[in-house]
Short mmCIF file of C-alpha atoms in Angstrom, two decimals:
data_model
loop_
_atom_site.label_atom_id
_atom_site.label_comp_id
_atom_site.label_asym_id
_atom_site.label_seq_id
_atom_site.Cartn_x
_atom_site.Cartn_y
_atom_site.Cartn_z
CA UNK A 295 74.20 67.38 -27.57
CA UNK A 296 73.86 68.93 -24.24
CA UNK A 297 70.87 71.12 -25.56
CA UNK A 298 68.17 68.88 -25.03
CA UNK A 299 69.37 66.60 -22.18
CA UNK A 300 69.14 69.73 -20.08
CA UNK A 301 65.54 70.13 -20.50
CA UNK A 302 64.79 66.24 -20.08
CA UNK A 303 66.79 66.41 -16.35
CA UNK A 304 64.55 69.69 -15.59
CA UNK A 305 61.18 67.46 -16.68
CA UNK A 306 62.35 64.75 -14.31
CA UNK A 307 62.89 67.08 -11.70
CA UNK A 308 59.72 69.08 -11.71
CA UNK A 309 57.56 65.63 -12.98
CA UNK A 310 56.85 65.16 -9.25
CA UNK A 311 54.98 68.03 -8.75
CA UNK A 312 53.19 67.98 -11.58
CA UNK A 313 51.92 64.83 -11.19
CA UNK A 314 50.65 65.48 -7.47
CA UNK A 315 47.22 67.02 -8.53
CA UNK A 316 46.40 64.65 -10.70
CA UNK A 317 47.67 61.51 -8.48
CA UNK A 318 45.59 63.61 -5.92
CA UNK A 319 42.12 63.68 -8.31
CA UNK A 320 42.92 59.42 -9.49
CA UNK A 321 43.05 58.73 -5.82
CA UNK A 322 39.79 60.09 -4.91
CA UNK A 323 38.16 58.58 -7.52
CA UNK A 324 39.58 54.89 -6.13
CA UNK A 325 38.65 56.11 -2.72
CA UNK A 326 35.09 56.64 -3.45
CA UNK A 327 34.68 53.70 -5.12
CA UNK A 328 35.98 51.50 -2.41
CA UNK A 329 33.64 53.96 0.03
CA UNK A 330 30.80 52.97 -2.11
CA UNK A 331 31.85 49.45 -2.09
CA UNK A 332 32.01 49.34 1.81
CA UNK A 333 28.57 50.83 2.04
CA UNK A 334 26.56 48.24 -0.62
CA UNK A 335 28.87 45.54 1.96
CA UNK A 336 27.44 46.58 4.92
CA UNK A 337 23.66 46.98 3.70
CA UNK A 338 23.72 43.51 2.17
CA UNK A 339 22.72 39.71 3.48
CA UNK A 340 26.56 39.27 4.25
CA UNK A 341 27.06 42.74 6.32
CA UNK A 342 27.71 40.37 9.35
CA UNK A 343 31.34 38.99 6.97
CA UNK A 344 32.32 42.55 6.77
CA UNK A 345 31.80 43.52 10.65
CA UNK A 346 33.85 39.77 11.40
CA UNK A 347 36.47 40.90 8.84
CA UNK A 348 37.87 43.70 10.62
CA UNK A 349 37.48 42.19 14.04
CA UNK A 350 39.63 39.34 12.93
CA UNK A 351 43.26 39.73 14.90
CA UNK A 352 46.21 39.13 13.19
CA UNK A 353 50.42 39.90 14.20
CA UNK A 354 53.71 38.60 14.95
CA UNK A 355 55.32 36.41 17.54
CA UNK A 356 58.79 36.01 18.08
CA UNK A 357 59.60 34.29 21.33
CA UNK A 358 57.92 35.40 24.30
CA UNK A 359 57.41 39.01 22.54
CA UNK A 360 54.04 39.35 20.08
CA UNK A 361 52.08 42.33 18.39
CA UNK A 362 48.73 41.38 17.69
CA UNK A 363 46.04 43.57 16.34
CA UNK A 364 42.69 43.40 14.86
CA UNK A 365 42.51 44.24 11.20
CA UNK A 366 40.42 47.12 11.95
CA UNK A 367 43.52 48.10 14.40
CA UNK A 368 45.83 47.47 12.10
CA UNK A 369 44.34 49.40 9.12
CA UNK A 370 43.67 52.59 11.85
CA UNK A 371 47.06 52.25 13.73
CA UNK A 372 49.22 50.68 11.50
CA UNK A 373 48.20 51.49 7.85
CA UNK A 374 46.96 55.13 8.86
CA UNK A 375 50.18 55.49 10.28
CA UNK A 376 51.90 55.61 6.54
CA UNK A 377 49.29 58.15 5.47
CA UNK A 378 50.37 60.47 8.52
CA UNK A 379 54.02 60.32 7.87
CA UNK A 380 53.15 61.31 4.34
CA UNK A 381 50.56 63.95 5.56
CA UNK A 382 53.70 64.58 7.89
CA UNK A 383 56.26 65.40 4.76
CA UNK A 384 53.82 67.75 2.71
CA UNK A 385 53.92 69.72 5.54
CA UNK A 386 57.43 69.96 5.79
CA UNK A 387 57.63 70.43 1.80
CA UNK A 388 54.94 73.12 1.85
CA UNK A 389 56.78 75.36 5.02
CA UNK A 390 60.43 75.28 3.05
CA UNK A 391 59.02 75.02 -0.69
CA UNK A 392 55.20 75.71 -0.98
CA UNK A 393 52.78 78.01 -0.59
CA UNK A 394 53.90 78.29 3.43
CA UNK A 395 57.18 79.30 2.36
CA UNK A 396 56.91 82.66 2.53
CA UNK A 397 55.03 84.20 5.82
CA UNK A 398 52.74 86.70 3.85
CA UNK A 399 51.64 84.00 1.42
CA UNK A 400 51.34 81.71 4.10
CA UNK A 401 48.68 84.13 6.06
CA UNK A 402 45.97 83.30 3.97
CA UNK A 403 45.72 79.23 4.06
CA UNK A 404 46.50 79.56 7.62
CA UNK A 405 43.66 82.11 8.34
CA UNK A 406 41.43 80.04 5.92
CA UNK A 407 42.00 76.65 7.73
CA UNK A 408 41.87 78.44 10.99
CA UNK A 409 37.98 79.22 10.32
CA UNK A 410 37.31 76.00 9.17
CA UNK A 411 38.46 74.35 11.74
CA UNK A 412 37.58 76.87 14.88
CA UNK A 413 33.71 77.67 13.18
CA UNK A 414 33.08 73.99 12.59
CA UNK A 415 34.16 73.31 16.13
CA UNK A 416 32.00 75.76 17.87
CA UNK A 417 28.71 74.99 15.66
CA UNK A 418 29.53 71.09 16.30
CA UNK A 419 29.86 71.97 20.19
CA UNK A 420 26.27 73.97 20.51
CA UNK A 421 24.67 70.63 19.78
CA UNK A 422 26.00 68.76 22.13
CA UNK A 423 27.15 71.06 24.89
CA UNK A 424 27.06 69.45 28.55
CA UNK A 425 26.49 65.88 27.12
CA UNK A 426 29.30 62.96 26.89
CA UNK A 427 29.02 63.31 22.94
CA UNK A 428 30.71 66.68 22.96
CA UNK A 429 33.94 64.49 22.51
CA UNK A 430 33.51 64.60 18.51
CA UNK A 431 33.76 67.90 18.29
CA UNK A 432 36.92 67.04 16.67
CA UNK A 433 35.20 65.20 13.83
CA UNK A 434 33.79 68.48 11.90
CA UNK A 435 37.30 70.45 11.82
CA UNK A 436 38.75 68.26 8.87
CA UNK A 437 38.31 68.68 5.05
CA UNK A 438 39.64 65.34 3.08
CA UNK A 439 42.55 66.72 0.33
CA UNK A 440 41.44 63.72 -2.38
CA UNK A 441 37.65 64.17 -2.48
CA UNK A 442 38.18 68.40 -2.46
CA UNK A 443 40.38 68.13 -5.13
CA UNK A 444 38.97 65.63 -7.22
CA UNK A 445 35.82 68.47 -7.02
CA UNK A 446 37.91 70.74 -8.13
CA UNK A 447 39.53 68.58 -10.88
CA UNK A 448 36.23 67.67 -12.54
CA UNK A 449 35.09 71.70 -12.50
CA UNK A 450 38.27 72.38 -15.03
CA UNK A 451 38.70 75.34 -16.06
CA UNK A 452 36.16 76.99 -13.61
CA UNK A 453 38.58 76.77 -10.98
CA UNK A 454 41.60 78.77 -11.20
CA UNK A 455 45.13 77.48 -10.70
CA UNK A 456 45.89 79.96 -7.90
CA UNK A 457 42.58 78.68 -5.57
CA UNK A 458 43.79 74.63 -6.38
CA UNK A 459 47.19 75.74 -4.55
CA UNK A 460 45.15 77.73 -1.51
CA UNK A 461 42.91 74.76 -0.98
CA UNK A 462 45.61 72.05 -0.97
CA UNK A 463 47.67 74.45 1.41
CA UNK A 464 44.38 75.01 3.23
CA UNK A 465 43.93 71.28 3.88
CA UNK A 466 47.63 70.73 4.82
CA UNK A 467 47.53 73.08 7.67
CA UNK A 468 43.68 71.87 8.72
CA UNK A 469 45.60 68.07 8.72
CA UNK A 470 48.06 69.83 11.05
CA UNK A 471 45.79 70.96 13.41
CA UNK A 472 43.71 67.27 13.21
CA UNK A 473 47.05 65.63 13.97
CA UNK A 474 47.19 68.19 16.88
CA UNK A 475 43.74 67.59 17.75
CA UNK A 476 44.40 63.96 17.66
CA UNK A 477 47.25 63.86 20.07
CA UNK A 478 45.74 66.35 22.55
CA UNK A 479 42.19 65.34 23.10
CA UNK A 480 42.31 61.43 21.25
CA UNK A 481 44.90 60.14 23.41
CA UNK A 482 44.48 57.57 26.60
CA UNK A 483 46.37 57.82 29.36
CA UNK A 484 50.38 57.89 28.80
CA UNK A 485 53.33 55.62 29.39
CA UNK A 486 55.87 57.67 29.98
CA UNK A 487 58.86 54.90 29.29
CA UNK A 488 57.37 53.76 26.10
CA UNK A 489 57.19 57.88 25.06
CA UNK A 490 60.70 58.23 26.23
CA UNK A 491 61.59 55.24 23.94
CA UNK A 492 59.96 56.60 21.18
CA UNK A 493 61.91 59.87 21.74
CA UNK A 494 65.00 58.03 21.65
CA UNK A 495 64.31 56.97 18.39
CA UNK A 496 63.43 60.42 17.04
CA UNK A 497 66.48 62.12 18.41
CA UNK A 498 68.36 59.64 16.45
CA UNK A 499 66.34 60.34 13.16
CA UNK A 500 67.71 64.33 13.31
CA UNK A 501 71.32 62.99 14.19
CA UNK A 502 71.16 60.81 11.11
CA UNK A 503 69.98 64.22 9.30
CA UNK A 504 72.81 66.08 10.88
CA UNK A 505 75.33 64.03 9.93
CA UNK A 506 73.95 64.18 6.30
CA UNK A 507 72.28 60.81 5.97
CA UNK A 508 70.56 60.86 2.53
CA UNK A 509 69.47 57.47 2.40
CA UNK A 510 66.10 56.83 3.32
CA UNK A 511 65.83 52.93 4.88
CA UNK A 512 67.70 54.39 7.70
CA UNK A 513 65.18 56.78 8.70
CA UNK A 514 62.24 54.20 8.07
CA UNK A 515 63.37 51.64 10.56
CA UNK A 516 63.99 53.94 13.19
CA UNK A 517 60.21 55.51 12.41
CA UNK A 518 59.20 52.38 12.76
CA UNK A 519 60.32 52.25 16.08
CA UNK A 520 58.85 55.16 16.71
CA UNK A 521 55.71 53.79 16.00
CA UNK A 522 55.56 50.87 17.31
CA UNK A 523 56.54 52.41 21.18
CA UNK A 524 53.74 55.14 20.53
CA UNK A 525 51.60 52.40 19.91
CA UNK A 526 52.10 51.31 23.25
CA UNK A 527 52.59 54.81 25.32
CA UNK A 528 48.74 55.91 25.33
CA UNK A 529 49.81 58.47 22.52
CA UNK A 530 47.51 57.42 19.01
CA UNK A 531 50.37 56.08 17.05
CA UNK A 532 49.73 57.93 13.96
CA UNK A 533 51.13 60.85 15.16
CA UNK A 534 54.57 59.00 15.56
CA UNK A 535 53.96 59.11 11.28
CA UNK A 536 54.11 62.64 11.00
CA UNK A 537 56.51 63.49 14.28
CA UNK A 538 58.87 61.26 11.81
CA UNK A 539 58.52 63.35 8.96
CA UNK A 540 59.83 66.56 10.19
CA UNK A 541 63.18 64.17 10.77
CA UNK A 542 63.26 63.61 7.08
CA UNK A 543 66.18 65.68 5.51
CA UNK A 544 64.83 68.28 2.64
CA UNK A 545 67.84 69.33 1.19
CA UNK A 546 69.45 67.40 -1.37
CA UNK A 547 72.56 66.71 -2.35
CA UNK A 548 72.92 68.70 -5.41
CA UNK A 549 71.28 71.86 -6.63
CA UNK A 550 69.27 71.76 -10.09
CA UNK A 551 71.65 74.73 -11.81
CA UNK A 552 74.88 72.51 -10.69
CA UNK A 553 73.29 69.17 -11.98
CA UNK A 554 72.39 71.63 -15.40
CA UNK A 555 75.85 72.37 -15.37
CA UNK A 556 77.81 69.27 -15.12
CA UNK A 557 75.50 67.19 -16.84
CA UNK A 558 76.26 69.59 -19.81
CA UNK A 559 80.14 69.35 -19.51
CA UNK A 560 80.10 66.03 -19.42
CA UNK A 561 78.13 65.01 -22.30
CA UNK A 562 79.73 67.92 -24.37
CA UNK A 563 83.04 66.39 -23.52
CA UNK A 564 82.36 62.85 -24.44
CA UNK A 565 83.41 62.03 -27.74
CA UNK A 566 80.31 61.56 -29.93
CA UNK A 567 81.59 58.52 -32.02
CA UNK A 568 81.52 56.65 -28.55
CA UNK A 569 78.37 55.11 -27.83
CA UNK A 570 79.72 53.29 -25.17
CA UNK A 571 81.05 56.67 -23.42
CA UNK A 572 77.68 58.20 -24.04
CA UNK A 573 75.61 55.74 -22.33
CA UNK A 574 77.92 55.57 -19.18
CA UNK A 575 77.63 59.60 -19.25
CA UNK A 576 73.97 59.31 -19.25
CA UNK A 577 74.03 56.69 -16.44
CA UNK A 578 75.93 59.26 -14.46
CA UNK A 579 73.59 61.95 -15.09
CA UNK A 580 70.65 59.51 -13.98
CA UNK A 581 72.14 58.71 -10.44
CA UNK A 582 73.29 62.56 -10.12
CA UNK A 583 69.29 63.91 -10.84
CA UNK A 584 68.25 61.41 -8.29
CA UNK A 585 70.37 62.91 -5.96
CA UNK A 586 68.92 66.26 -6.45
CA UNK A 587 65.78 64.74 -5.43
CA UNK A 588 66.06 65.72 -1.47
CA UNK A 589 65.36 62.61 0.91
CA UNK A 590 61.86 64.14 1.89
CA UNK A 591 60.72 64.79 -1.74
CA UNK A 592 62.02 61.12 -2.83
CA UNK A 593 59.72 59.66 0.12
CA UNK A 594 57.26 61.97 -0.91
CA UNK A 595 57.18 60.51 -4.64
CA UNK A 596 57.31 56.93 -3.43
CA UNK A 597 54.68 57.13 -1.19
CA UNK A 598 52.03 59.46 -2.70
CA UNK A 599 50.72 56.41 -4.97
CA UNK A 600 50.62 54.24 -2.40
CA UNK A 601 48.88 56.10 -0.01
CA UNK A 602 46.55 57.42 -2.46
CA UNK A 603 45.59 54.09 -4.46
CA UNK A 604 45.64 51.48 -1.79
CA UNK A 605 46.13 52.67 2.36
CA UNK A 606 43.45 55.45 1.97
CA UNK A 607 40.99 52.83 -0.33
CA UNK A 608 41.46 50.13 2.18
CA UNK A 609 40.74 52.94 4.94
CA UNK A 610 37.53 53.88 3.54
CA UNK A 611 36.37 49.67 2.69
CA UNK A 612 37.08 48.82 6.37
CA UNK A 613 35.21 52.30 7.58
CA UNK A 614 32.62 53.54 5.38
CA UNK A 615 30.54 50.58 6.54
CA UNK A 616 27.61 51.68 8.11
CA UNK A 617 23.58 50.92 7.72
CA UNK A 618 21.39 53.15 5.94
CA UNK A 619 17.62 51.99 6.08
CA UNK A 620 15.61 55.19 6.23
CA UNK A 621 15.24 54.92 9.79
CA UNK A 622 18.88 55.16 10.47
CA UNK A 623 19.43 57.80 8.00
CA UNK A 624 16.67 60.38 9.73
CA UNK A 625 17.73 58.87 13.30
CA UNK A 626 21.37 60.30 12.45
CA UNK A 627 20.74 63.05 10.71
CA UNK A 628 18.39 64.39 14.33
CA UNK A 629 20.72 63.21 16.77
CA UNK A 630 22.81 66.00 18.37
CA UNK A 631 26.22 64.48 16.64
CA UNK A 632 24.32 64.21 13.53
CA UNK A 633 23.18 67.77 13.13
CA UNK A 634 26.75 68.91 14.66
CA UNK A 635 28.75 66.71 11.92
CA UNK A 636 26.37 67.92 9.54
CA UNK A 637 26.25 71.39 10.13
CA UNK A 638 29.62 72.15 11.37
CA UNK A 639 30.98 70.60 8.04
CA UNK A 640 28.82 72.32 5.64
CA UNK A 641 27.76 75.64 7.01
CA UNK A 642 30.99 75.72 9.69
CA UNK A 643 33.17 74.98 7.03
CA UNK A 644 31.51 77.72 4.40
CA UNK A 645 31.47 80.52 7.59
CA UNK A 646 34.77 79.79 9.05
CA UNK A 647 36.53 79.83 6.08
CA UNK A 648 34.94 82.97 4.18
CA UNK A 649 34.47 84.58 7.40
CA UNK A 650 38.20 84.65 8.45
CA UNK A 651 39.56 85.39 5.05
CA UNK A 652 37.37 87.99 4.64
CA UNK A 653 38.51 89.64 7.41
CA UNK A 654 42.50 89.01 7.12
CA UNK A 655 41.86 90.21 3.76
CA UNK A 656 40.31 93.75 4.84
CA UNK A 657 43.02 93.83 7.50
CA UNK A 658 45.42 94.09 5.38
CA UNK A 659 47.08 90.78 6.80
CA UNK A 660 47.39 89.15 3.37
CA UNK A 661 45.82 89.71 -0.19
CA UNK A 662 44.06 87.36 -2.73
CA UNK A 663 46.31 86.21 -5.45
CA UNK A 664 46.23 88.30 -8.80
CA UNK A 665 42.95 87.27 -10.21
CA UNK A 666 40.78 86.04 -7.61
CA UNK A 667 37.51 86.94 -6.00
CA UNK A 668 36.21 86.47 -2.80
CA UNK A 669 32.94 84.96 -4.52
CA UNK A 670 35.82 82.13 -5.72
CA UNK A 671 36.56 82.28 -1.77
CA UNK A 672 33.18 81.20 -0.75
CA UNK A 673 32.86 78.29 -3.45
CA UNK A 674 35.75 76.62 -2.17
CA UNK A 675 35.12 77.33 1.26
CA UNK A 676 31.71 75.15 -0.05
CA UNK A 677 34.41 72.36 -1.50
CA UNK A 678 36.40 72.41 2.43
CA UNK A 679 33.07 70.90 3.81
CA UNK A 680 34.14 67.65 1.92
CA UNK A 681 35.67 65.83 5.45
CA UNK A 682 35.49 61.92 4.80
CA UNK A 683 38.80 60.35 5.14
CA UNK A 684 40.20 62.75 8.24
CA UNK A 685 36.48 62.86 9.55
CA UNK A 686 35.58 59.10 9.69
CA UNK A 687 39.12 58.72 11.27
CA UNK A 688 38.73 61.05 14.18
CA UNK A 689 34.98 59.78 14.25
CA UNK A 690 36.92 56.13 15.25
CA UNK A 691 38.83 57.94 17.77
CA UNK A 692 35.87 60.05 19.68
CA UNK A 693 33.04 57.65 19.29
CA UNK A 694 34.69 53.17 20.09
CA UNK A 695 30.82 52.92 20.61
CA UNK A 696 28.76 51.58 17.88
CA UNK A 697 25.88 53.96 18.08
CA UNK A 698 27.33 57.38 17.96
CA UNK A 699 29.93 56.03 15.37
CA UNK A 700 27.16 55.38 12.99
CA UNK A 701 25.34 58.54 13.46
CA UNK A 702 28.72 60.82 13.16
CA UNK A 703 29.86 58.73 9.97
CA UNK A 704 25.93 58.54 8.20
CA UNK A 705 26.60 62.67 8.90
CA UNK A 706 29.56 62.70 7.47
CA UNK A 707 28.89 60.91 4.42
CA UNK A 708 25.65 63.25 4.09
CA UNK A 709 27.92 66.08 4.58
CA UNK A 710 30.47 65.25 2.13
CA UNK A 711 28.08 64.76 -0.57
CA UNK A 712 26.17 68.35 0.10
CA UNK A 713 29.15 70.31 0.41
CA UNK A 714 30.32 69.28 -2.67
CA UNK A 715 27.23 69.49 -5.01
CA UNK A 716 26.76 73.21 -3.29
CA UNK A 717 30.43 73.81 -3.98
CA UNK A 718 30.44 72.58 -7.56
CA UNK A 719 26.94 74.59 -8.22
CA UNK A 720 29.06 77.69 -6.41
CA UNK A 721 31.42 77.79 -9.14
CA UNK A 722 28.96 77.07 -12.31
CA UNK A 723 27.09 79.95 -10.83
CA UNK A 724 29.76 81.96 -11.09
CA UNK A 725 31.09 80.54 -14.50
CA UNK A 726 27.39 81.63 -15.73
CA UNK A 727 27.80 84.98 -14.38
CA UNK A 728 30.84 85.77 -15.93
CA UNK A 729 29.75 84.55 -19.46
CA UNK A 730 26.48 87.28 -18.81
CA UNK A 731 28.54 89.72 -17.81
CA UNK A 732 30.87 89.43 -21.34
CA UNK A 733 27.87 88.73 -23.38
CA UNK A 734 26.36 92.38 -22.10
CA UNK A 735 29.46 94.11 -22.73
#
């Protein structure tokens, strides 16, 4: 009887991570949908409805004390803010669990994302050095984890397992640095008793962890606070999402073997005439596998559909929106942040990436997994250029005006949609090459 309970409690344990890939891959597809939607919006006789939408202000008063936003504010700020704390605890998952685990492993997503984000930069910043626009440099450093791996998803088999893993590693570390990015350069001047505040609140977070708080609505209202006084201290308030995270505890309460183990004493103890006793047993079992479920891999779980089938939909249908009569398409696609959006995400992304793994490769800094090819490199590196949902969000940040906006989000979209038909022709290339290469032998 204890048989083959064991292996349904190790399903429901690992079930999370299986199903992040594909919740990954489902959310894109929503995401470009709604991206698609927001575009036929704002090219059609009611684009006026859609720009009044978001400017429409909407919050709460209590008293003399009120927070009111505009949607668009509180889709950016607010909504945005969810995403972050969950960008905020894959992170944390990846550096104790994942791929950045272990330093030597770690080497090569780093060094990857380091070149697409540095390369991108610089290419961005040669357009538009000396002028006021140089302030979206930040836009071309981002790849978007949905779109890149719903590329990768609908390539099957072409793509191997080990290069999924490097570019969702890849894209946690370049979310890192747009997070840093974010609160370095995106940031307005500071209020230093509303950061202190905020502070206050995070401090408290890591006592609750050290005290071995494994409940999570403890830690949510206090990020909450934490938002809401970053939201006022010049700081963008998203960061306070993924400052939060790292207060999330990620050890749980019980290990997997010791779960394994009492689970099975129990239910070979309990008499097996009493269906009564069984159930209760089983009940037990239940609440104990939860609790092997760490805090920051429960939060993880509940918010990964959330984030990935409505906040980063709604994200893209209040900021996709932008006109595209030919004239705006070829005035974008000249301008100086055009061509730097443009090119720093497709050919900045390609170089930087297969450029510095190349070279921490024949350093002998790290290796390429068992298996893989630096050709399989260069296709992904292709796939990294894919920037929407971190791109358009910086691209709100650097450019309030309505003119650059459009031209840096008509490039991004452009971008998006060439780096991955380049990156998806990369890998049947190489697919076709292979099956040549047997067929000869």
């Amino acid at each position: 009887m204890g048989t083959p309970e064991s292996p349904r409690i190790i399903d429901r344990l690992v079930a999370p991570f299986n199903r992040f890939l594909q919740l990954e891959t489902s959310g894109g597809v929503v995401l470009l949908i709604f991206a698609a939607a927001a575009l036929i919006w704002a090219n059609s006789p009611w684009a006026s409805a859609y720009q009044e939408l978001w400017n429409t202000y909407a919050g709460v008063t209590i008293g003399s004390w009120q927070l009111k936003l505009s949607l668009s504010h509180w889709i950016n700020d607010g909504l945005m803010g969810i995403f972050f704390f969950l960008v905020g605890l894959e992170i944390k998952r990846e550096v104790f669990d994942g791929e950045l685990s272990s330093p030597r492993a770690a080497v090569l997503p780093i060094v990857a994302a380091l070149g697409g984000m540095i390369v991108p930069a610089v290419i961005y910043a040669a357009f538009n050095f000396g002028e006021p626009t140089i302030r979206g440099w930040g836009i071309a450093i981002a790849t978007d984890i949905a779109f890149a791996l719903g590329v990768l998803k609908l390539l099957g088999k072409r793509v191997p397992q080990s290069l999924k893993l490097i570019l969702m590693a890849l894209a946690i570390v370049d979310d890192l640095g747009a997070v840093l990015v974010i609160a370095l350069f995106y940031s307005g001047p500071l209020q230093i008793a509303a950061l202190g505040y905020a502070a206050v609140a995070w401090v408290m977070m890591f006592g609750l962890s050290k005290a071995g708080v494994k409940r999570l609505l403890p830690f949510l209202v206090l990020a909450l606070v934490m938002w809401y006084f970053f939201l006022q201290s010049g700081v963008h308030a998203t960061v306070a999402g993924v400052l939060a995270a790292m207060a999330i505890p990620s050890k749980a309460q019980f290990t997997v073997s010791a779960l394994v183990e009492r689970a099975r004493e129990l239910l070979t103890a309990t008499p097996a005439e009493s269906e009564a006793l069984d159930e209760e047993v089983a009940l037990y079992v239940g609440e104990m596998a939860n609790q092997v479920q760490s805090p920051l891999q429960r939060a993880i779980e509940y918010l990964h559909p959330w984030v990935a089938f409505l906040i980063m939909p709604v994200f893209a249908l209040a900021n996709a929106g932008v006109a595209l009569a030919p004239s705006e398409i070829s005035g974008a696609l000249t301008s100086r942040v055009g061509l730097g959006v443009l090119l720093g995400l497709v050919v900045g992304k390609q170089l930087g990436v297969s450029m510095f793994v190349w070279i921490a490769v024949k350093a002998k800094w790290t290796e390429l997994p068992d298996g893989l090819t630096m050709p399989q490199v260069r296709a992904m590196a292709w796939i990294a250029g894919i920037g929407f949902t971190m791109s358009i969000f910086i691209n709100t940040l650097a450019f309030p005006d309505p003119v650059h906006n459009a031209q840096a989000k008509i490039a991004i979209i452009a971008a998006s949609l060439i780096a991955g038909i380049l990156g998806s022709l990369a890998f049947i290339r190489l697919e076709r090459g292979t099956e040549t290469t047997v067929a000869e032998a």
